[in-house]
mmCIF file of C-alpha atoms in Angstrom:
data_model
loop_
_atom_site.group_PDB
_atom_site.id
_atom_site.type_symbol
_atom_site.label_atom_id
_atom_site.label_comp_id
_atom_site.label_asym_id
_atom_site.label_seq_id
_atom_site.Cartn_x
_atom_site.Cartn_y
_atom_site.Cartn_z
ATOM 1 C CA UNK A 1 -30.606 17.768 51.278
ATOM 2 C CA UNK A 2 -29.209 14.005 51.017
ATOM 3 C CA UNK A 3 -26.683 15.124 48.300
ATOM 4 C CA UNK A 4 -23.113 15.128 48.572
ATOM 5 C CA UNK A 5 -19.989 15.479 46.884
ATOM 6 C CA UNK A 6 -19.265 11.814 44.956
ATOM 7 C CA UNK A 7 -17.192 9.294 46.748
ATOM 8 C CA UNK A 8 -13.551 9.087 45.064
ATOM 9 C CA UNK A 9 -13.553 5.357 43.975
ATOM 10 C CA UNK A 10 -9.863 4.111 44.671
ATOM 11 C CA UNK A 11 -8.133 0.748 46.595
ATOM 12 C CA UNK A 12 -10.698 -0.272 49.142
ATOM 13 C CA UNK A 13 -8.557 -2.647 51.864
ATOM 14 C CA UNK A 14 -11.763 -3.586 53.178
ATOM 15 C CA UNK A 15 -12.540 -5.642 49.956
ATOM 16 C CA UNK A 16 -12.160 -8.972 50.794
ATOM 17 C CA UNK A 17 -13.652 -8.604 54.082
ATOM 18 C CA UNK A 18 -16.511 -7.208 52.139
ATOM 19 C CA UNK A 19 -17.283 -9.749 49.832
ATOM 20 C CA UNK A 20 -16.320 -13.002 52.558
ATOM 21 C CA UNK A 21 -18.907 -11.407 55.217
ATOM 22 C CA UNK A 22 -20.985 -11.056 51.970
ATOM 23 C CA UNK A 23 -20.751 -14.722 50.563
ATOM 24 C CA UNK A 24 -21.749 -16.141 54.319
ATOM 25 C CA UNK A 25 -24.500 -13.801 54.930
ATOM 26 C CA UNK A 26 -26.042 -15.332 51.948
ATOM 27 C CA UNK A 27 -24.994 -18.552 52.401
ATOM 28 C CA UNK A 28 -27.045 -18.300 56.521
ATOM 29 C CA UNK A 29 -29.583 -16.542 54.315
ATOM 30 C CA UNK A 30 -29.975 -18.869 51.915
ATOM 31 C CA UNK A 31 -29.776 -21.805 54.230
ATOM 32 C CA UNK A 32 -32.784 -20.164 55.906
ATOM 33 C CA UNK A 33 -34.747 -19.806 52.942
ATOM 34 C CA UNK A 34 -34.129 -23.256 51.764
ATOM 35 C CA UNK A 35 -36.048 -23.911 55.070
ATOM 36 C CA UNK A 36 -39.290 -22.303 53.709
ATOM 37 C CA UNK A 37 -39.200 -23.923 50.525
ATOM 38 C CA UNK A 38 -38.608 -27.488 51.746
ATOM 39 C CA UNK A 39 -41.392 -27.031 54.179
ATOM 40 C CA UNK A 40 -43.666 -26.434 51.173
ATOM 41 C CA UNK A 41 -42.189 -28.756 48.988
ATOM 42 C CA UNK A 42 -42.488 -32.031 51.892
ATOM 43 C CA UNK A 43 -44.961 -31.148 54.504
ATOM 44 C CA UNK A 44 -47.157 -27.810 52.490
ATOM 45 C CA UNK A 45 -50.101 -28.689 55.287
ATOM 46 C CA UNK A 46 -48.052 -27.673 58.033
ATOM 47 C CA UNK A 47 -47.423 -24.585 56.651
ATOM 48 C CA UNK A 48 -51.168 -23.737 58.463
ATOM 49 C CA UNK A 49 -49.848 -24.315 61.760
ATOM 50 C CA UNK A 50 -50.754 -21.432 64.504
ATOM 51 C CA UNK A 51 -47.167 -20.048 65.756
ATOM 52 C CA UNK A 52 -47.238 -16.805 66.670
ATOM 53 C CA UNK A 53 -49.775 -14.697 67.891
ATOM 54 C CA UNK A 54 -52.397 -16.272 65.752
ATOM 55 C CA UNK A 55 -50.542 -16.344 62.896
ATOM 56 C CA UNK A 56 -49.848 -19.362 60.829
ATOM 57 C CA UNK A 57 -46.364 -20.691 59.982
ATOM 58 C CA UNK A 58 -46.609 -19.443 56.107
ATOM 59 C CA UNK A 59 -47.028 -15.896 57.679
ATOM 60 C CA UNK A 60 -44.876 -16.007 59.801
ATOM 61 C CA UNK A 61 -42.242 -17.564 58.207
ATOM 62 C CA UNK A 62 -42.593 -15.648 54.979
ATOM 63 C CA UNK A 63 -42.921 -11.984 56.829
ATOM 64 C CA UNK A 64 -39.521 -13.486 58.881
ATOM 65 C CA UNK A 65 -37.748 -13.990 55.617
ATOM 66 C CA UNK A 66 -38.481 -10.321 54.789
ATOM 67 C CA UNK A 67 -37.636 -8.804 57.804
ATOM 68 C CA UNK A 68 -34.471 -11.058 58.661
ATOM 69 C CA UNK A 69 -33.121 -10.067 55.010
ATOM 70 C CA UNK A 70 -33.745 -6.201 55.817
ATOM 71 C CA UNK A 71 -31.665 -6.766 59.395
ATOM 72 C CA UNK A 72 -28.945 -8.316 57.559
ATOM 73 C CA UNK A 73 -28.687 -5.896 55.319
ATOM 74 C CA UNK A 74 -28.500 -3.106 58.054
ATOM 75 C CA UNK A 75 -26.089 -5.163 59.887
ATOM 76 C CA UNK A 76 -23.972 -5.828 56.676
ATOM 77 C CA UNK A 77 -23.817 -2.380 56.240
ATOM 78 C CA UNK A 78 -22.204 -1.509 59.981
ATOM 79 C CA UNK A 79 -19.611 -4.464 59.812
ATOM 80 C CA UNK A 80 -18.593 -3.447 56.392
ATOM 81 C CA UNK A 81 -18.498 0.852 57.910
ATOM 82 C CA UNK A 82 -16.556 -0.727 60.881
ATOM 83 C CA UNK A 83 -14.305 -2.956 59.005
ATOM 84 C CA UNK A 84 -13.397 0.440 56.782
ATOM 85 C CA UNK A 85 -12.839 3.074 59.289
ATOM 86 C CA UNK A 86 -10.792 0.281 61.161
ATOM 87 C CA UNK A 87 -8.487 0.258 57.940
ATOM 88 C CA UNK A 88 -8.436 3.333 57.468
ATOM 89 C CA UNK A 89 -6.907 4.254 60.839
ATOM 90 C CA UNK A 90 -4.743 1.303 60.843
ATOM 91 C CA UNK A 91 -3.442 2.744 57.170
ATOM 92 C CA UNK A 92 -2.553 6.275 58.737
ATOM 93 C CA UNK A 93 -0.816 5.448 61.614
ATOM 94 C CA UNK A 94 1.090 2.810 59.346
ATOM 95 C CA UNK A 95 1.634 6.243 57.210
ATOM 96 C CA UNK A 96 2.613 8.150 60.235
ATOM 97 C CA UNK B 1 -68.127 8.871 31.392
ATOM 98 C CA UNK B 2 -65.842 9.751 34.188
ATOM 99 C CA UNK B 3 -63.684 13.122 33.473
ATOM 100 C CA UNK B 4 -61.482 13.252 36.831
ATOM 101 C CA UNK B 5 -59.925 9.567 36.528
ATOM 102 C CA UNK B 6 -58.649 10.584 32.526
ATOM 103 C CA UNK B 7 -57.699 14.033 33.858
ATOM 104 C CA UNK B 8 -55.155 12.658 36.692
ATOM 105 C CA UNK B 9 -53.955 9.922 34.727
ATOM 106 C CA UNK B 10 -52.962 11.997 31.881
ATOM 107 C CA UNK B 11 -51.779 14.566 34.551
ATOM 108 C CA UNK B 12 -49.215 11.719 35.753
ATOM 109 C CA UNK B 13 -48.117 10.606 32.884
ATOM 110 C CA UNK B 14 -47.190 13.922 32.099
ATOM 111 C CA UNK B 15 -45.588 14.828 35.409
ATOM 112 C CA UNK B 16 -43.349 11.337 34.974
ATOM 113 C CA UNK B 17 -42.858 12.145 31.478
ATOM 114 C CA UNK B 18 -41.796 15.430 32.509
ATOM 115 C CA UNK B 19 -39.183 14.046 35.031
ATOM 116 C CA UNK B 20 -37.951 11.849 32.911
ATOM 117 C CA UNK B 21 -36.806 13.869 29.790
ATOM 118 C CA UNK B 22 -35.410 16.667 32.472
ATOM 119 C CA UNK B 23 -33.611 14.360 34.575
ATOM 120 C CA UNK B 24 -32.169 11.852 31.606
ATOM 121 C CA UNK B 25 -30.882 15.542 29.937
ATOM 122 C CA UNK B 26 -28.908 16.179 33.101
ATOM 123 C CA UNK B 27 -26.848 12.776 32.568
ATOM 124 C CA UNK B 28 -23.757 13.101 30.903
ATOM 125 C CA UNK B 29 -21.946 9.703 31.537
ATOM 126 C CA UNK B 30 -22.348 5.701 32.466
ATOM 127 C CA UNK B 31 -21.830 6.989 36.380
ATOM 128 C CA UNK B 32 -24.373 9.835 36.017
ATOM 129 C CA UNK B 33 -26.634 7.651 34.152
ATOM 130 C CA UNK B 34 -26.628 4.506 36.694
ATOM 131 C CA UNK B 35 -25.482 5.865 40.178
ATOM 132 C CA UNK B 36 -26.340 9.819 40.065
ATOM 133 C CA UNK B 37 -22.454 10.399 40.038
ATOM 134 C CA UNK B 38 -22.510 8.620 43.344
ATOM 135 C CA UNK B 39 -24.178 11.769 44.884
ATOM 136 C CA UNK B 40 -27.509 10.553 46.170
ATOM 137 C CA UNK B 41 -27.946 9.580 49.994
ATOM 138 C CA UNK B 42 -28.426 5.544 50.460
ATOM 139 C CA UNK B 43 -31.775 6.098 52.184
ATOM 140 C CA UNK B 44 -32.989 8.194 49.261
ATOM 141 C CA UNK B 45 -31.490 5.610 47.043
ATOM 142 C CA UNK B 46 -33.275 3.250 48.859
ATOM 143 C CA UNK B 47 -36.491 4.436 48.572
ATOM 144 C CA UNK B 48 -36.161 4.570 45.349
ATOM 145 C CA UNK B 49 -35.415 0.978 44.975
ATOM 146 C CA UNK B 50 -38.643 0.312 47.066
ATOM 147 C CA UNK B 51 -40.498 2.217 44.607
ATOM 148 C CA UNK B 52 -39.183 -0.115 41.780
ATOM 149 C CA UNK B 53 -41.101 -2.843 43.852
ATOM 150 C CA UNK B 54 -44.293 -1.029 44.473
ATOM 151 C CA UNK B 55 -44.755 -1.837 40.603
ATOM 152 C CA UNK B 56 -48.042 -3.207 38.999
ATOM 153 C CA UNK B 57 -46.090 -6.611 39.842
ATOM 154 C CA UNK B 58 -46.376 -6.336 43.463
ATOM 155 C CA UNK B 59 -49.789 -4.234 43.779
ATOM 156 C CA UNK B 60 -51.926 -5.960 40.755
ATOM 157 C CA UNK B 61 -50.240 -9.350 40.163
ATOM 158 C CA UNK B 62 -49.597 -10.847 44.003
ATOM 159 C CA UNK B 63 -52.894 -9.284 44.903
ATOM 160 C CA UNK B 64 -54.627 -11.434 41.593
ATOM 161 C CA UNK B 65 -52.286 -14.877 42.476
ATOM 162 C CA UNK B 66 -53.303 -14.462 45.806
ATOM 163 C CA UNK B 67 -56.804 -14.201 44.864
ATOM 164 C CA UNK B 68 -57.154 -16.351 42.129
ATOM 165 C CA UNK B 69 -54.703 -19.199 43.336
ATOM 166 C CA UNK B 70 -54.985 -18.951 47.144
ATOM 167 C CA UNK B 71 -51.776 -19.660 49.633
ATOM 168 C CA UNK B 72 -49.450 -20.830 46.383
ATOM 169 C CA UNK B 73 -49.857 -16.789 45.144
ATOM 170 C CA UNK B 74 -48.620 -15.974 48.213
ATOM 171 C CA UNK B 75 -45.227 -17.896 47.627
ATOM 172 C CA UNK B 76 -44.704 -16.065 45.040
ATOM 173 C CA UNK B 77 -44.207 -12.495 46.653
ATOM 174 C CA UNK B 78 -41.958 -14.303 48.760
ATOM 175 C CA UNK B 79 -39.571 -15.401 46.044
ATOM 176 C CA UNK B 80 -38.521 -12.339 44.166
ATOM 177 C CA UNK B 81 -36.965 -11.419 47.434
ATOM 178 C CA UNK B 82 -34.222 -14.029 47.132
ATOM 179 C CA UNK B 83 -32.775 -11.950 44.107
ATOM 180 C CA UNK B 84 -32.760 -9.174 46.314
ATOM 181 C CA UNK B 85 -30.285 -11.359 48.933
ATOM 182 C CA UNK B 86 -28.359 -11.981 46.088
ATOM 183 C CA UNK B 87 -27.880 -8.870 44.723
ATOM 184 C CA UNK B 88 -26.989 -7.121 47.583
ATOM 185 C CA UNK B 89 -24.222 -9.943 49.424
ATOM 186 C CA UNK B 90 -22.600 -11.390 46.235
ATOM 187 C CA UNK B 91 -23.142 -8.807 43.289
ATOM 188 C CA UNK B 92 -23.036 -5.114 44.663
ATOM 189 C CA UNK B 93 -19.463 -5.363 46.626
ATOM 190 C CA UNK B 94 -17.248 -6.900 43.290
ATOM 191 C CA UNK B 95 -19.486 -4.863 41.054
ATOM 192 C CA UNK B 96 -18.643 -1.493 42.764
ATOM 193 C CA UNK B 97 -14.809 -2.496 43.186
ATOM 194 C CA UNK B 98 -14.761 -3.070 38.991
ATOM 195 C CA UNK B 99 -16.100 0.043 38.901
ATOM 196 C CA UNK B 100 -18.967 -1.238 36.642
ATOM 197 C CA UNK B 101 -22.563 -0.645 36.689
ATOM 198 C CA UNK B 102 -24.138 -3.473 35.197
ATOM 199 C CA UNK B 103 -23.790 -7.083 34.795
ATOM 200 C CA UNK B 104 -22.884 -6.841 31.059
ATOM 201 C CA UNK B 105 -20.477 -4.339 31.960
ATOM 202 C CA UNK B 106 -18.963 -6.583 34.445
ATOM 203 C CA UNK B 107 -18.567 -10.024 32.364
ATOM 204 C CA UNK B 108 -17.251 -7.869 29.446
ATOM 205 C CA UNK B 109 -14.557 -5.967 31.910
ATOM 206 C CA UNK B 110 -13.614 -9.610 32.868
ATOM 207 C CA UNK B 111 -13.663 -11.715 29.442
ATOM 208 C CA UNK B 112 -13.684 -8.789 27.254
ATOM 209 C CA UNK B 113 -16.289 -11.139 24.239
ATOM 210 C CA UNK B 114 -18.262 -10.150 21.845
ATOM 211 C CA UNK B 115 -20.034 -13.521 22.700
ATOM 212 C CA UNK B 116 -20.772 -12.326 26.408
ATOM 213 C CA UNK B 117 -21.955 -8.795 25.177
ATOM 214 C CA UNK B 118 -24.226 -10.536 22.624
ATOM 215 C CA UNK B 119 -25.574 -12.927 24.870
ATOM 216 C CA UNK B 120 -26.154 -10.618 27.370
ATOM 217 C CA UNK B 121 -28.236 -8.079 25.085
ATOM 218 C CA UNK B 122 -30.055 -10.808 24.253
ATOM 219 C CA UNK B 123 -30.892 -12.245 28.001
ATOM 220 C CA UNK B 124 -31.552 -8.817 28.803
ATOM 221 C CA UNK B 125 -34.391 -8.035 25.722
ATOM 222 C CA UNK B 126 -35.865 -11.327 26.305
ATOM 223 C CA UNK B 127 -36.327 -10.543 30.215
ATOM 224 C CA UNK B 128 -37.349 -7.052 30.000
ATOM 225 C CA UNK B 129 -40.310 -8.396 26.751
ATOM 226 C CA UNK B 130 -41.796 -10.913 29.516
ATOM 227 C CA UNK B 131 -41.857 -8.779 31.964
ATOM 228 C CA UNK B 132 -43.665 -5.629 30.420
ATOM 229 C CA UNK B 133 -45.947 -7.389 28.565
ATOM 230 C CA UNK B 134 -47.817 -8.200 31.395
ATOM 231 C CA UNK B 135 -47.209 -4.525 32.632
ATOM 232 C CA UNK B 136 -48.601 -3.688 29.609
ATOM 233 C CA UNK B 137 -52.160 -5.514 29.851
ATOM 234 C CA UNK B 138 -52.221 -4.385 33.336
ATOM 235 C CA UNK B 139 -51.955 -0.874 32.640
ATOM 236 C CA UNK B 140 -54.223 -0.997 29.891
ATOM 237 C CA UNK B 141 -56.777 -3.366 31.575
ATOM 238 C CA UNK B 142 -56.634 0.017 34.304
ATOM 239 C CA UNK B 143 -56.671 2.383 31.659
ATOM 240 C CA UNK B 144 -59.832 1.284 29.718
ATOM 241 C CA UNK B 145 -62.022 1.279 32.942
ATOM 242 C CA UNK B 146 -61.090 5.024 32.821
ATOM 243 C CA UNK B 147 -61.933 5.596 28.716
ATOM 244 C CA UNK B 148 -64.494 3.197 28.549
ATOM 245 C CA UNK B 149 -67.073 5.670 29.051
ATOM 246 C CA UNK B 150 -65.091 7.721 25.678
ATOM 247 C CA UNK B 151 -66.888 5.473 23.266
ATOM 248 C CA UNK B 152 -70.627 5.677 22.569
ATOM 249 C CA UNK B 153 -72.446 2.834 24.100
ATOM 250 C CA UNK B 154 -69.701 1.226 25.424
ATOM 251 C CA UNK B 155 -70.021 -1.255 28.559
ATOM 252 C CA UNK B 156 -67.421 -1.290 31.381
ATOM 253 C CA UNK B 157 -65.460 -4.312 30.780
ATOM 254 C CA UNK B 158 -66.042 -6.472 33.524
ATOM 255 C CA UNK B 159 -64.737 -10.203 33.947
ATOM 256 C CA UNK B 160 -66.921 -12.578 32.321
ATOM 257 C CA UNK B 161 -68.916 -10.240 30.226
ATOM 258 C CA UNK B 162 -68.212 -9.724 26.337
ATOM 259 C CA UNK B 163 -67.098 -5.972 25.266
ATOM 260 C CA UNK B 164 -69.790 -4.337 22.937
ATOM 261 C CA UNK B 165 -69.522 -1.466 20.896
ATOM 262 C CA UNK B 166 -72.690 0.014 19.955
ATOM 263 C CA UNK B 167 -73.626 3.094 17.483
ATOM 264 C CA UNK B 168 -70.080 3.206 15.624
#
């Protein structure tokens, strides 16, 4: 169960899709996070603000952080399977 | 003295122990070594990246900056995460394409140095010493509540309270 035969590691066409959807997915990312820290670093006090359901900015934005990265990631992931098939069909009716 | 704790922590060490010398004697090369020979599921490789977080970092030393140093602790559980972000956007795709599996591997693909290499080895010792070390005093700050009990006379170590050995 969750085993299966090795991938065979050759040309990937989707490469440089890959790594520019990569670069600005950390670039929003890291634009976002940047947004945390400066908070803390020029105005820490407002950091206790009440947002969300009772829940102070820090929380919120923190948990928001964690969760946003772990949606990227899953959304990475299906542009980058989409991207791939797309290829790969493209590549075999080029071959046909 | 308390039997049970000292019986199921030797009984894990074991078990990982166990694992460990089975497992590393069924790797034959870098890729079986690093990646499983690409075999393993992503979820299941997933989870066990998750477990490399649930480490004494996350469950002993956020917990204790929390505690000890109030909302600027908490900042800190938030930050390791960033490496995460950039591990998984910028590093994994070129990494997988060079076919290498770590970041030494990589820069000496690319530059082919004995500089790199060296540097590297040396990054990487330096890095892995700060980091176990305090892995080190939290496992055995765990461990000698559990054997305390082994030594005649001996008091619990608690904060704030000096460690006395009596009758030996």
């Amino acid at each position: 169960m969750f085993h299966k035969p090795a991938e065979q590691s050759g040309k990937d066409p989707a490469a440089a899709f890959k790594t520019t959807l990569g670069v600005w997915m950390f670039i929003g990312y890291a634009i976002v996070y940047a947004g945390f820290i400066g908070i803390n670093l020029v105005s820490p006090l407002a950091m206790e603000t009440e947002v969300f359901m009772g829940l102070n900015l820090a929380v919120t934005y923190g948990f928001g952080l964690i969760v946003s990265a772990l949606i990227l990631a899953v959304i990475y992931n299906q542009l980058c399977n989409n991207k791939e098939a797309e290829l790969a069909t493209s590549s075999q009716g080029k071959a046909e | 003295m308390e039997v049970m704790p000292v019986v199921l922590f030797a009984a894990f060490v074991g078990l990982v122990l166990g694992l460990s010398f089975y497992f590393a004697g069924q790797a034959k090369s870098a890729a079986g070594y690093y990646a499983a020979g690409g075999t393993i599921h992503w979820f299941v490789n997933g989870i066990a990246f998750a477990g490399d977080y649930l480490s004494a970092a996350s469950f002993l030393g956020i917990c204790g900056m929390i505690a000890t140093c109030g909302y600027d602790g908490f900042l800190y559980s938030i930050g390791y995460l960033a490496g995460w972000i950039v591990a998984l956007f910028v590093v994994a795709e070129p990494m997988k394409r060079l076919g290498k599996y770590t970041f030494t591997d990589a820069l000496d693909a690319k530059f082919n140095s004995k500089g790199i290499q060296l540097a590297a080895a040396i990054s990487t010792i330096i890095v892995s010493l700060f980091y176990l070390i305090p892995q080190m005093v939290g496992a055995g700050v765990q461990v000698t509540v559990y054997v305390a009990g082994l030594v005649p006379g001996n008091r619990i170590l608690r904060p704030g309270l000096k460690f006395k050995v009596e009758g030996t």
